[in-house]
mmCIF file with all atom_site columns, N, CA and C in Angstrom:
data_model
loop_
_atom_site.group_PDB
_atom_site.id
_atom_site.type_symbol
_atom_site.label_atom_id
_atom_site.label_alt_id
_atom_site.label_comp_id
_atom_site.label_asym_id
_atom_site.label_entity_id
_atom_site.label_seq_id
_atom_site.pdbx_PDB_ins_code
_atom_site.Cartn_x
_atom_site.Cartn_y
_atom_site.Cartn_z
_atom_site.occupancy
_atom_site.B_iso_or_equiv
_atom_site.pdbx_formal_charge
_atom_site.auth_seq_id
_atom_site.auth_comp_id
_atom_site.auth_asym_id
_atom_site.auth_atom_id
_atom_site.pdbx_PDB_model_num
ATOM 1   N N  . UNK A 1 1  ? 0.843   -1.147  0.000  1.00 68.00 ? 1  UNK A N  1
ATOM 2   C CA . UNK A 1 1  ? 0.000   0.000   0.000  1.00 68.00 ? 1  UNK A CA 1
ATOM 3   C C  . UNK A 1 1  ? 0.899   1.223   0.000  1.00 68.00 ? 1  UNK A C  1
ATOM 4   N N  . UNK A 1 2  ? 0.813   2.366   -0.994 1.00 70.00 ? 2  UNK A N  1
ATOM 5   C CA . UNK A 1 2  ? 1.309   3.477   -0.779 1.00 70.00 ? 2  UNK A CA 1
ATOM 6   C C  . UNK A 1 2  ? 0.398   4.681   -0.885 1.00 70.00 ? 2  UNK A C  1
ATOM 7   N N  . UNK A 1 3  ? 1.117   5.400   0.306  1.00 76.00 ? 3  UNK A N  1
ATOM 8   C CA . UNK A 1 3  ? 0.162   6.754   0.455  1.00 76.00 ? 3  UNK A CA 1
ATOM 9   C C  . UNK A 1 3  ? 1.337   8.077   0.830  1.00 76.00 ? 3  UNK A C  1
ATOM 10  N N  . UNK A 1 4  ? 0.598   8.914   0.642  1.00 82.00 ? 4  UNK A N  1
ATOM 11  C CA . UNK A 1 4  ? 1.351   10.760  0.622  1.00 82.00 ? 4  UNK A CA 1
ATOM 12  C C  . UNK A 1 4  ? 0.837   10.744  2.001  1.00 82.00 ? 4  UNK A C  1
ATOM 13  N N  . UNK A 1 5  ? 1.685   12.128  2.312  1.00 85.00 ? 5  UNK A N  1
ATOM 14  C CA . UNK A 1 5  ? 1.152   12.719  3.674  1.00 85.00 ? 5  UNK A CA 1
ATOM 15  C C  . UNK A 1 5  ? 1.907   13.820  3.892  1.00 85.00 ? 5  UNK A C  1
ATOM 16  N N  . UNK A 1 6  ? 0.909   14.992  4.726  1.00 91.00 ? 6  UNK A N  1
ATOM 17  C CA . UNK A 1 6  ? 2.213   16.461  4.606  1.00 91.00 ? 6  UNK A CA 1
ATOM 18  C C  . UNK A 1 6  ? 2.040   16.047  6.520  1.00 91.00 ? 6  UNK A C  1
ATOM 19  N N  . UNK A 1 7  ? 3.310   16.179  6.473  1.00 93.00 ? 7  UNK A N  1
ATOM 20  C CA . UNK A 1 7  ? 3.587   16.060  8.265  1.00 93.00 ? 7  UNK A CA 1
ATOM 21  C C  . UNK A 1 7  ? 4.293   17.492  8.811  1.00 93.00 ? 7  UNK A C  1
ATOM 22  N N  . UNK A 1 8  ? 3.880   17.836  9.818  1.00 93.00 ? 8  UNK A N  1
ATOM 23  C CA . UNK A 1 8  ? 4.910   18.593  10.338 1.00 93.00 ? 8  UNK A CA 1
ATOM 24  C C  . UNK A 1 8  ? 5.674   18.261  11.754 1.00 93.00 ? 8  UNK A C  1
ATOM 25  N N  . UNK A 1 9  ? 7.135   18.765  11.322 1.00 94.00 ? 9  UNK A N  1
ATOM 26  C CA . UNK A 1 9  ? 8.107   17.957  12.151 1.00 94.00 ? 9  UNK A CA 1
ATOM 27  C C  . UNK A 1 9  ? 8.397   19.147  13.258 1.00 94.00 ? 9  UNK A C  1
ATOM 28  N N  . UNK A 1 10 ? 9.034   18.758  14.375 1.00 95.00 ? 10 UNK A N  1
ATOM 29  C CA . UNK A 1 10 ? 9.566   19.129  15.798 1.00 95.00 ? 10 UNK A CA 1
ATOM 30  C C  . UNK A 1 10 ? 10.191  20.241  15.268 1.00 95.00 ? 10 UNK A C  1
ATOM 31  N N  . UNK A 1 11 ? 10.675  20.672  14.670 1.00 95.00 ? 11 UNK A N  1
ATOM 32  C CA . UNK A 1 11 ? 11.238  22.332  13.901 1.00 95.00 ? 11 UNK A CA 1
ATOM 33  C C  . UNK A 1 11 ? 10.290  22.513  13.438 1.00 95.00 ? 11 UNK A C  1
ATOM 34  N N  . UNK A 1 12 ? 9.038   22.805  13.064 1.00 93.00 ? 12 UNK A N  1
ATOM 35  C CA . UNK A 1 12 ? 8.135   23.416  12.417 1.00 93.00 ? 12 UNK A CA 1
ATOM 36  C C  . UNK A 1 12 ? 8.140   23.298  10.887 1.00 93.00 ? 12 UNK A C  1
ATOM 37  N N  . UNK A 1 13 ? 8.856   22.397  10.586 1.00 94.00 ? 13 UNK A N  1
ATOM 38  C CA . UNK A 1 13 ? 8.636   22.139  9.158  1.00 94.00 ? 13 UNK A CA 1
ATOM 39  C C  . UNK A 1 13 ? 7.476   21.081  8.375  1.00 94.00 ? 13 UNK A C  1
ATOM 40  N N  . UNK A 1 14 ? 6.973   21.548  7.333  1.00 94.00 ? 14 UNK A N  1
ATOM 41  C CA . UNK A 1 14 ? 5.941   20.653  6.896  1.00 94.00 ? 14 UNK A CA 1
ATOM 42  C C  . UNK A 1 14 ? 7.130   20.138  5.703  1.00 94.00 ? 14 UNK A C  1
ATOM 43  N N  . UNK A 1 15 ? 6.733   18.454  5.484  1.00 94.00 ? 15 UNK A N  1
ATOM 44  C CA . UNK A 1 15 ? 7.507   17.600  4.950  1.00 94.00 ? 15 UNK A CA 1
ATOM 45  C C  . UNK A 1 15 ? 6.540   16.617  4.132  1.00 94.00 ? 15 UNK A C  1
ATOM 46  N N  . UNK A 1 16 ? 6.838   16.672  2.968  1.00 93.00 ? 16 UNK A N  1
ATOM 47  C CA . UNK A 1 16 ? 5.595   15.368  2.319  1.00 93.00 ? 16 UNK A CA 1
ATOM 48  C C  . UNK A 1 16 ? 6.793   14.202  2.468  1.00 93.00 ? 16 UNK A C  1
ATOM 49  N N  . UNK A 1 17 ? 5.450   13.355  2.391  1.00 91.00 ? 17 UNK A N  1
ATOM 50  C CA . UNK A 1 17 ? 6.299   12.035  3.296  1.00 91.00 ? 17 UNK A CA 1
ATOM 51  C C  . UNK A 1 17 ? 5.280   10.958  1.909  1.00 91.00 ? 17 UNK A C  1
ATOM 52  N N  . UNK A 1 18 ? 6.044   10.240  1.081  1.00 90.00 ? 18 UNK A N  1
ATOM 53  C CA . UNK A 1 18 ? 5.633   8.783   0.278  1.00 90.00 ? 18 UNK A CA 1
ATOM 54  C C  . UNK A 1 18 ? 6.037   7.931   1.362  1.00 90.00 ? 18 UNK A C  1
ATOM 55  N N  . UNK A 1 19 ? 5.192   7.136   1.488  1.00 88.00 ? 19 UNK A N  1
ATOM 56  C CA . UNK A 1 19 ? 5.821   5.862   2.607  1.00 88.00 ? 19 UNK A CA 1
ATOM 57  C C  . UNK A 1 19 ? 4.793   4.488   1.992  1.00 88.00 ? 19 UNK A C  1
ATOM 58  N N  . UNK A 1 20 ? 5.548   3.503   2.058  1.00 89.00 ? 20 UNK A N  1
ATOM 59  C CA . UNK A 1 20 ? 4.838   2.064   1.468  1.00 89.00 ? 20 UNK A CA 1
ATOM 60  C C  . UNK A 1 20 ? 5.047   1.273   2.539  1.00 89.00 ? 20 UNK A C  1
ATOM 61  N N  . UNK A 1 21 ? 4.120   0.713   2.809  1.00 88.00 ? 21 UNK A N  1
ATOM 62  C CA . UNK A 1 21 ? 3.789   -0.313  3.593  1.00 88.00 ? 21 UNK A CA 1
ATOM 63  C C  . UNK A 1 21 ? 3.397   -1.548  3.253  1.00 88.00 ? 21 UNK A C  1
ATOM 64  N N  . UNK A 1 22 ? 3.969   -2.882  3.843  1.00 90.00 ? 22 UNK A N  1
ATOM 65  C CA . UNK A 1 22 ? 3.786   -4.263  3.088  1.00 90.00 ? 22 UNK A CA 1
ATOM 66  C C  . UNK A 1 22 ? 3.277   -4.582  4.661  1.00 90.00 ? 22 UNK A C  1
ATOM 67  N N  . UNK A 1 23 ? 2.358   -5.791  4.572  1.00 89.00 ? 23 UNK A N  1
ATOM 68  C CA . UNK A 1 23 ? 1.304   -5.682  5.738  1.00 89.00 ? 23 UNK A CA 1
ATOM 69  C C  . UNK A 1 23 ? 0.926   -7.635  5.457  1.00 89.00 ? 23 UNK A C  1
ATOM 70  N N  . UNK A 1 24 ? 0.475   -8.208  6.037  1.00 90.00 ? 24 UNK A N  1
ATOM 71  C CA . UNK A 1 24 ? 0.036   -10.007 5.641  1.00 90.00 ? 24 UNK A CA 1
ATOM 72  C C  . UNK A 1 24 ? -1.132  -10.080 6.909  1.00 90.00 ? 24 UNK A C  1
ATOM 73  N N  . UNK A 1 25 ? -2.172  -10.355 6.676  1.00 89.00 ? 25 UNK A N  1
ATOM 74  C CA . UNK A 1 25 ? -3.035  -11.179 7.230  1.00 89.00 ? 25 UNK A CA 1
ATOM 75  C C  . UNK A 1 25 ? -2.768  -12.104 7.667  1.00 89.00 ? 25 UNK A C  1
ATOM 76  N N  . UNK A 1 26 ? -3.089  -12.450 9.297  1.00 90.00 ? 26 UNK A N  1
ATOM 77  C CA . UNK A 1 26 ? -2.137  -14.270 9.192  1.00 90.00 ? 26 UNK A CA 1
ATOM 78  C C  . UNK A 1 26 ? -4.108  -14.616 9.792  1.00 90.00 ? 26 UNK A C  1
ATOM 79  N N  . UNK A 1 27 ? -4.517  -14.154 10.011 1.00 91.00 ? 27 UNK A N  1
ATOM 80  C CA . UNK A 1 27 ? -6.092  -14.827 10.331 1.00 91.00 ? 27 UNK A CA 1
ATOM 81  C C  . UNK A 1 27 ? -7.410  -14.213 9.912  1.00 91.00 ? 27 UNK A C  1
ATOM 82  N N  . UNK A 1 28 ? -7.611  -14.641 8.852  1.00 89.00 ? 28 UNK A N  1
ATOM 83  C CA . UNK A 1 28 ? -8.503  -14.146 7.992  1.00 89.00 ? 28 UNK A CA 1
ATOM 84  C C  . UNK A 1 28 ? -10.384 -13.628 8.510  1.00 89.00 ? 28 UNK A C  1
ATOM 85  N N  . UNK A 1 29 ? -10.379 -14.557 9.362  1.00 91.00 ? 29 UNK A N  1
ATOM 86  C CA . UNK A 1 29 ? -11.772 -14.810 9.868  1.00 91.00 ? 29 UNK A CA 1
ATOM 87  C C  . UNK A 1 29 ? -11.983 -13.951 11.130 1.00 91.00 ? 29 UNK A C  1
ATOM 88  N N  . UNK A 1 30 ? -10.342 -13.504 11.783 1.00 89.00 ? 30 UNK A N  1
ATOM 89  C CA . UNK A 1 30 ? -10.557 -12.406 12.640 1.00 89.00 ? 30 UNK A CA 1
ATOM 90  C C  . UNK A 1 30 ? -10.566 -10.963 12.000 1.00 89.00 ? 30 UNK A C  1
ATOM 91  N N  . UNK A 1 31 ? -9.678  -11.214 11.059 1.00 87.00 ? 31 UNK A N  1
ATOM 92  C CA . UNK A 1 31 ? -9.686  -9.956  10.196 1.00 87.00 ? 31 UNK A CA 1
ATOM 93  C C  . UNK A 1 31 ? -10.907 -9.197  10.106 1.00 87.00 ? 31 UNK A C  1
ATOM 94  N N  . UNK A 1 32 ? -12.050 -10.593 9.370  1.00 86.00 ? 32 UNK A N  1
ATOM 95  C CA . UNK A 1 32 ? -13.273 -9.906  8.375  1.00 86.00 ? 32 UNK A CA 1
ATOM 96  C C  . UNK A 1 32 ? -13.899 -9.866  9.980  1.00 86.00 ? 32 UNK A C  1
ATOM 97  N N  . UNK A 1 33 ? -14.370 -10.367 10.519 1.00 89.00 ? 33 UNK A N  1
ATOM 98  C CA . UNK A 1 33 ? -15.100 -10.303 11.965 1.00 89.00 ? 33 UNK A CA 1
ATOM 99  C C  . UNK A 1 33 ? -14.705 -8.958  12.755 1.00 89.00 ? 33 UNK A C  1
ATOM 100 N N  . UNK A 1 34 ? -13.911 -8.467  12.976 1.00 91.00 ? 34 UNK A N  1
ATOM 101 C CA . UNK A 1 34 ? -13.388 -8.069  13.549 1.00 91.00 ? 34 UNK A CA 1
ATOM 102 C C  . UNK A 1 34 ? -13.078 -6.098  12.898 1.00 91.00 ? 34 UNK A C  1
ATOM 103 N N  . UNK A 1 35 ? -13.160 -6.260  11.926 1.00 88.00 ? 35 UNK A N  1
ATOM 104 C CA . UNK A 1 35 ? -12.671 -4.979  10.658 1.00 88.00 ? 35 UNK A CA 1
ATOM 105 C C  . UNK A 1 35 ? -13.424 -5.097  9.482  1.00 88.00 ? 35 UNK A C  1
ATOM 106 N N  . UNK A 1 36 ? -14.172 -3.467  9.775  1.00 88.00 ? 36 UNK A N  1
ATOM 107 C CA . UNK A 1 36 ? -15.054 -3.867  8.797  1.00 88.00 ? 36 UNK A CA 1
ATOM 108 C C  . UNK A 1 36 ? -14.164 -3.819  7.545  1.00 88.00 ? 36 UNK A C  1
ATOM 109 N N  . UNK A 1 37 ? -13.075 -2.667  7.184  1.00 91.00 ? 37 UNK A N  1
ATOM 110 C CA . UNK A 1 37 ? -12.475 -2.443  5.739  1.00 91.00 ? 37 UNK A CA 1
ATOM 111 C C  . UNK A 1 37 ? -11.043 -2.695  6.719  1.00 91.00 ? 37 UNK A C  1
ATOM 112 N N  . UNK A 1 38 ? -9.957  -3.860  6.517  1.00 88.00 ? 38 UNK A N  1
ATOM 113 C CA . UNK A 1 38 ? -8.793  -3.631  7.043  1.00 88.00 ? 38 UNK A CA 1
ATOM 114 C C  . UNK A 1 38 ? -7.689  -3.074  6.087  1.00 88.00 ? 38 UNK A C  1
ATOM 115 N N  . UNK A 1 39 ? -7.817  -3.250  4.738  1.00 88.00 ? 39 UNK A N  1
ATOM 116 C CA . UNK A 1 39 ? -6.981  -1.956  4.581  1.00 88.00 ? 39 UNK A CA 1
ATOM 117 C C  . UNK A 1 39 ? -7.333  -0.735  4.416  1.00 88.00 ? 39 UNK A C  1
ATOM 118 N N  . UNK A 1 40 ? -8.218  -0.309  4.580  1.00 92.00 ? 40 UNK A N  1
ATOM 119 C CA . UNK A 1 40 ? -8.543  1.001   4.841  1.00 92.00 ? 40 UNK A CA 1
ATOM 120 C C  . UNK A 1 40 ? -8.198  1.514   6.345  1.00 92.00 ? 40 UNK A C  1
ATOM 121 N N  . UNK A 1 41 ? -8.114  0.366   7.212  1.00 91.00 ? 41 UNK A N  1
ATOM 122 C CA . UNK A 1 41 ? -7.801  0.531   8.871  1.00 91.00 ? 41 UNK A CA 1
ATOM 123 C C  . UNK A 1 41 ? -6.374  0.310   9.033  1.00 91.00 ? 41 UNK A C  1
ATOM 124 N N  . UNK A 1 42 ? -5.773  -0.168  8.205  1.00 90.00 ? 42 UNK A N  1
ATOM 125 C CA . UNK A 1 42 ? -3.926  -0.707  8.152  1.00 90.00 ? 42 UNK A CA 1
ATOM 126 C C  . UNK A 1 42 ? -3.962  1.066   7.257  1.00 90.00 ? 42 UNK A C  1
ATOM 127 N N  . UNK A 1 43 ? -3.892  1.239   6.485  1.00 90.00 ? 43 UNK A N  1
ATOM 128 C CA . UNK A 1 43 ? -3.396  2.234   6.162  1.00 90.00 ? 43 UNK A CA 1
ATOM 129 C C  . UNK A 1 43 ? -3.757  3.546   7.058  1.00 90.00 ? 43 UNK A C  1
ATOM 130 N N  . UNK A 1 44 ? -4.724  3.708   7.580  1.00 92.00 ? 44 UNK A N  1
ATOM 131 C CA . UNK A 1 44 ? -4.971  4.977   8.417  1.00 92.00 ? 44 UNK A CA 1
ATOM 132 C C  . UNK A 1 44 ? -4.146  5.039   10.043 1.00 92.00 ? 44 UNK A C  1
ATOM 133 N N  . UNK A 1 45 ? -3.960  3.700   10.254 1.00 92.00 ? 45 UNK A N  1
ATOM 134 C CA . UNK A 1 45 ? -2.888  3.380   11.578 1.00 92.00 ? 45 UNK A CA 1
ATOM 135 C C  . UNK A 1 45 ? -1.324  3.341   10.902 1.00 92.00 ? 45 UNK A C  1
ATOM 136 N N  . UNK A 1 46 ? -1.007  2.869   9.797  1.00 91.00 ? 46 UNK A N  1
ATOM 137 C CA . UNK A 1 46 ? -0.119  3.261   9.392  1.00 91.00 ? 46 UNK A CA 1
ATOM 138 C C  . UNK A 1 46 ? 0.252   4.788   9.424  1.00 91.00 ? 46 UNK A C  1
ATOM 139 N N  . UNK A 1 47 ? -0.283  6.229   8.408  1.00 92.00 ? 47 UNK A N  1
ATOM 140 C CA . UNK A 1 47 ? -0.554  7.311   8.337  1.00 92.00 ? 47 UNK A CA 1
ATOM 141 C C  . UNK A 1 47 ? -0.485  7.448   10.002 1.00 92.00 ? 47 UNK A C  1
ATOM 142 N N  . UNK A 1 48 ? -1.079  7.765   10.587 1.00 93.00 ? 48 UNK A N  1
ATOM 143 C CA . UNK A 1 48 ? -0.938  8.176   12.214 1.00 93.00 ? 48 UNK A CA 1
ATOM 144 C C  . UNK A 1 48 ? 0.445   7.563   12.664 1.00 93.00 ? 48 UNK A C  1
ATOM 145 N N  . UNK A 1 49 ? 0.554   6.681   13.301 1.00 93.00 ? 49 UNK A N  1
ATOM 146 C CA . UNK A 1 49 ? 1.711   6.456   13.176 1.00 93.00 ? 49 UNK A CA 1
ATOM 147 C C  . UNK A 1 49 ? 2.993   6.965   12.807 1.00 93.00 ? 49 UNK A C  1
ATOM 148 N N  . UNK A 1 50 ? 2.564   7.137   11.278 1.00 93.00 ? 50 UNK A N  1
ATOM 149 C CA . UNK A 1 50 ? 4.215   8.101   10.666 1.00 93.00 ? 50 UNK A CA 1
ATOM 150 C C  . UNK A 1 50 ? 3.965   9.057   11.163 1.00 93.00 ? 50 UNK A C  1
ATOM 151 N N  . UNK A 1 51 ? 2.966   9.994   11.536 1.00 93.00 ? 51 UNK A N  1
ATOM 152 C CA . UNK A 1 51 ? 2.996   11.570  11.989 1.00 93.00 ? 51 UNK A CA 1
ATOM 153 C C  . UNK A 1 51 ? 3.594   11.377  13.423 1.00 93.00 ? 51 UNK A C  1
ATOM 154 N N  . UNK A 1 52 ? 2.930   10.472  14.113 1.00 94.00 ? 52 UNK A N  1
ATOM 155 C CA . UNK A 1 52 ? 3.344   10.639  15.391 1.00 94.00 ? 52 UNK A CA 1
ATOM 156 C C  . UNK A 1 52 ? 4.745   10.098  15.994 1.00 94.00 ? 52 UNK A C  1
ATOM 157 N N  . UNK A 1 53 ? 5.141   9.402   14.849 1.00 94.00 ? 53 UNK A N  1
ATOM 158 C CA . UNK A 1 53 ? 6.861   9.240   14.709 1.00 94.00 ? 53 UNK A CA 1
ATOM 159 C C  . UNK A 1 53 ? 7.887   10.529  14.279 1.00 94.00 ? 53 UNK A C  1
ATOM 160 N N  . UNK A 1 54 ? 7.623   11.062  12.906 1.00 94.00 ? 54 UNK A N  1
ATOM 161 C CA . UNK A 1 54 ? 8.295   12.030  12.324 1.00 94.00 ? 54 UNK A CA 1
ATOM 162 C C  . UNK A 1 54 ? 7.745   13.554  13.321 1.00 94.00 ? 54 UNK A C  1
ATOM 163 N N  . UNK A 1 55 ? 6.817   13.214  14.070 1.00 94.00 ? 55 UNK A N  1
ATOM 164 C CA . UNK A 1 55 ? 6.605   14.706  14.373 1.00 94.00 ? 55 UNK A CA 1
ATOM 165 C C  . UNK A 1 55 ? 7.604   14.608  15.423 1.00 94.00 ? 55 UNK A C  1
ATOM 166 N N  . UNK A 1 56 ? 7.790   13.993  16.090 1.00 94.00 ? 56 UNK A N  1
ATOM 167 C CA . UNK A 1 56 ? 9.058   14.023  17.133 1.00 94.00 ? 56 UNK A CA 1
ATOM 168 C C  . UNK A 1 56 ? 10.438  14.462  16.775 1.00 94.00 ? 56 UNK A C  1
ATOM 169 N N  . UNK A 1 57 ? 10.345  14.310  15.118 1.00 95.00 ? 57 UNK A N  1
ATOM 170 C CA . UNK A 1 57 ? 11.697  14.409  14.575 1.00 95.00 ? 57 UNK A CA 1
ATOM 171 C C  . UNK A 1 57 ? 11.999  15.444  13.623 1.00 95.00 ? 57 UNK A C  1
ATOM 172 N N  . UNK A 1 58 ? 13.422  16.468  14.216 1.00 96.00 ? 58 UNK A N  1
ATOM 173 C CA . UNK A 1 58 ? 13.608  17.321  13.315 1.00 96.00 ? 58 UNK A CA 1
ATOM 174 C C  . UNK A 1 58 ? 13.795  17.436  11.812 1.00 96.00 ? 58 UNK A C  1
ATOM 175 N N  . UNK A 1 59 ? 13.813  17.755  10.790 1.00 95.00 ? 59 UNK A N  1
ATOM 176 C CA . UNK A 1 59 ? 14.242  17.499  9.689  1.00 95.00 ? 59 UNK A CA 1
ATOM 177 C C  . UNK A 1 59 ? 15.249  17.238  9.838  1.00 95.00 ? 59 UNK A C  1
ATOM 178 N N  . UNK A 1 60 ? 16.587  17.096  9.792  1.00 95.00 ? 60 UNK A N  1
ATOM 179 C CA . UNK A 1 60 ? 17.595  16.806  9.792  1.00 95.00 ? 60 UNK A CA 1
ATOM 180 C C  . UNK A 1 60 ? 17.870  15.426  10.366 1.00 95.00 ? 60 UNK A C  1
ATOM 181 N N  . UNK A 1 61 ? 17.198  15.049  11.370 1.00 96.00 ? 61 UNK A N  1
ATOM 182 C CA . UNK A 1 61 ? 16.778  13.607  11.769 1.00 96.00 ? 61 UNK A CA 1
ATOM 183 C C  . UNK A 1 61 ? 16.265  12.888  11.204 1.00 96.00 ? 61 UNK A C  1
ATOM 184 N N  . UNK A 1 62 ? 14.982  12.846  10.263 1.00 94.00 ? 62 UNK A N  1
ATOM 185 C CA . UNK A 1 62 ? 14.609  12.469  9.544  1.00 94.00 ? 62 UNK A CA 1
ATOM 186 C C  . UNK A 1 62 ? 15.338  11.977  8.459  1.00 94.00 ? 62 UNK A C  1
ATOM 187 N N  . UNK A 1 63 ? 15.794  13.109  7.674  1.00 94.00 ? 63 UNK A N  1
ATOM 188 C CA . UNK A 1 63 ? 16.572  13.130  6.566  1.00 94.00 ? 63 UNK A CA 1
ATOM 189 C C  . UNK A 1 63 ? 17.996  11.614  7.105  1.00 94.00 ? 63 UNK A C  1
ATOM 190 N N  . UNK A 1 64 ? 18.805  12.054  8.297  1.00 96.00 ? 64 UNK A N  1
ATOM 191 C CA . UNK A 1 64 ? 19.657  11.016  8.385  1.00 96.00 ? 64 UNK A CA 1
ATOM 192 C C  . UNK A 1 64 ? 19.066  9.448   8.698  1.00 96.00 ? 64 UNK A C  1
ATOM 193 N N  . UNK A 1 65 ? 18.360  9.705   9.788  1.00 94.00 ? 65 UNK A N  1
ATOM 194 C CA . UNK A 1 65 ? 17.987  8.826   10.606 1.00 94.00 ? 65 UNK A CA 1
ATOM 195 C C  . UNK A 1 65 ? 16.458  7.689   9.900  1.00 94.00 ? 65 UNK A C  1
ATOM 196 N N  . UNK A 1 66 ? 16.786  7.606   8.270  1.00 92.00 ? 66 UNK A N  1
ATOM 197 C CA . UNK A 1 66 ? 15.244  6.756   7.934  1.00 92.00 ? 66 UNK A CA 1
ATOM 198 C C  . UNK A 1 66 ? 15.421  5.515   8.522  1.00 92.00 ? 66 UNK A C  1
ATOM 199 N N  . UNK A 1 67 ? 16.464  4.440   8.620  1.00 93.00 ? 67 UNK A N  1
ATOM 200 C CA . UNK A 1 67 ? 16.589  3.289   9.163  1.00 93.00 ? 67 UNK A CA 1
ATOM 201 C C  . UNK A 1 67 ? 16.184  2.953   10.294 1.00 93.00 ? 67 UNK A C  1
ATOM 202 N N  . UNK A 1 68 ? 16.438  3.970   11.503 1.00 93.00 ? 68 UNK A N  1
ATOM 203 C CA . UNK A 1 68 ? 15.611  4.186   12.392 1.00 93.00 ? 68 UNK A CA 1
ATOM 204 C C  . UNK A 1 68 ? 14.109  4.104   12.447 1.00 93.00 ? 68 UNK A C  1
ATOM 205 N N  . UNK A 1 69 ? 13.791  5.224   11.648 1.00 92.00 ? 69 UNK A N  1
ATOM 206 C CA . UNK A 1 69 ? 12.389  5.432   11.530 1.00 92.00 ? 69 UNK A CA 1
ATOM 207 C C  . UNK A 1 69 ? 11.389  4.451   11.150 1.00 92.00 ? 69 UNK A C  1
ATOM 208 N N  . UNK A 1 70 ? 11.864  3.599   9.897  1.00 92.00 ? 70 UNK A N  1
ATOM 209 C CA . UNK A 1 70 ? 11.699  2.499   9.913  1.00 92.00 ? 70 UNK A CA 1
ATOM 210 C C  . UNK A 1 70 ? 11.015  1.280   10.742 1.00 92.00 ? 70 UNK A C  1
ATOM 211 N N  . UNK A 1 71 ? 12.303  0.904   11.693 1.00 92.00 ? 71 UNK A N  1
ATOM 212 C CA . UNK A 1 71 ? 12.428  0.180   12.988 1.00 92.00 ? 71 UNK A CA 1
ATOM 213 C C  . UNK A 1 71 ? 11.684  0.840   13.610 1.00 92.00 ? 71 UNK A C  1
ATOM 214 N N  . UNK A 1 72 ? 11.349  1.481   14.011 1.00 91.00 ? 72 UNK A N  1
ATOM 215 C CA . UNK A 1 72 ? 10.569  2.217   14.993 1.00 91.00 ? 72 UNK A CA 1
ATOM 216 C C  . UNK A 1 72 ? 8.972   2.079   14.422 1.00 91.00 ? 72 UNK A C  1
ATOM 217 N N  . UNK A 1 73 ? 8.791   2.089   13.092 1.00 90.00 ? 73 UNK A N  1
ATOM 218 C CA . UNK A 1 73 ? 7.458   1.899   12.634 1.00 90.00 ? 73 UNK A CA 1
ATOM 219 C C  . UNK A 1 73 ? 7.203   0.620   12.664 1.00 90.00 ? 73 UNK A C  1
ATOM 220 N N  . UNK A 1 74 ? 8.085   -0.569  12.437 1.00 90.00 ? 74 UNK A N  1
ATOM 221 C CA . UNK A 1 74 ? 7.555   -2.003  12.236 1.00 90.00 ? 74 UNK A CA 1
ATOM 222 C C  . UNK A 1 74 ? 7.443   -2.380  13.551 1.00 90.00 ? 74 UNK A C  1
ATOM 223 N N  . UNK A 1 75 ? 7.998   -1.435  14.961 1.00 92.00 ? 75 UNK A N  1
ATOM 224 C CA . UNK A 1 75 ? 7.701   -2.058  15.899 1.00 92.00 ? 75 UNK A CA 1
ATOM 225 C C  . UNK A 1 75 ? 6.716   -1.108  16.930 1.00 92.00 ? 75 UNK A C  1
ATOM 226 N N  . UNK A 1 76 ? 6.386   -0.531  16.119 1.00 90.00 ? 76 UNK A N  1
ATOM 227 C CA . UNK A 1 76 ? 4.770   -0.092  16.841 1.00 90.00 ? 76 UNK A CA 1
ATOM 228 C C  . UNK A 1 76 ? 3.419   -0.022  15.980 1.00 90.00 ? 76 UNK A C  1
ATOM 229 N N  . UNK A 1 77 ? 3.794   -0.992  14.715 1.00 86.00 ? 77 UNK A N  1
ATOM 230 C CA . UNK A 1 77 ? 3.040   -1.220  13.665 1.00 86.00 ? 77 UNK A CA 1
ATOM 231 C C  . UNK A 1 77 ? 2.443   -2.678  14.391 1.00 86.00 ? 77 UNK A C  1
#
C-alpha cells in the first residue's frame, strides 16, 4: 500500500512524506469479523503512526535517521 502525507516535524517544518507499507493477514476470519475495511484501517494506523513518529523528529533527523524510523514503525506497527 502506498500513500502521501504532509507532516509537520519538531522544527516546524511541513515535509511530504511517500511511505509504502507491506502488511500479511495471518487470520482471515478475525480480520473480516473483527474490521469492517482492514486496509482502509492498516493504512490509516499506518498514516498516524508516521505523523506521530516524524513529528518528534527534526528534519535533519529524519533526513539522516530513515533506518531508524523504519524500525521504529515495524515495531509499533
Amino acid at each position: 500500500m502506498i500513500f502521501d502525507s504532509k507532516i509537520l516535524t519538531k522544527d516546524s517544518v511541513t515535509v511530504s512524506v511517500d511511505a509504502v507499507i507491506y502488511y500479511k493477514v495471518f487470520d482471515a476470519m478475525i480480520s473480516v469479523a473483527n474490521v469492517e475495511n482492514a486496509h482502509h484501517s492498516t493504512r490509516l494506523l499506518a498514516q498516524t503512526t508516521l505523523r506521530n513518529v516524524l513529528g518528534t523528529k527534526r528534519l535533519s533527523e529524519i533526513l539522516s535517521e530513515r533506518d531508524v524510523i523504519s524500525s521504529s514503525m515495524q515495531v509499533k506497527l
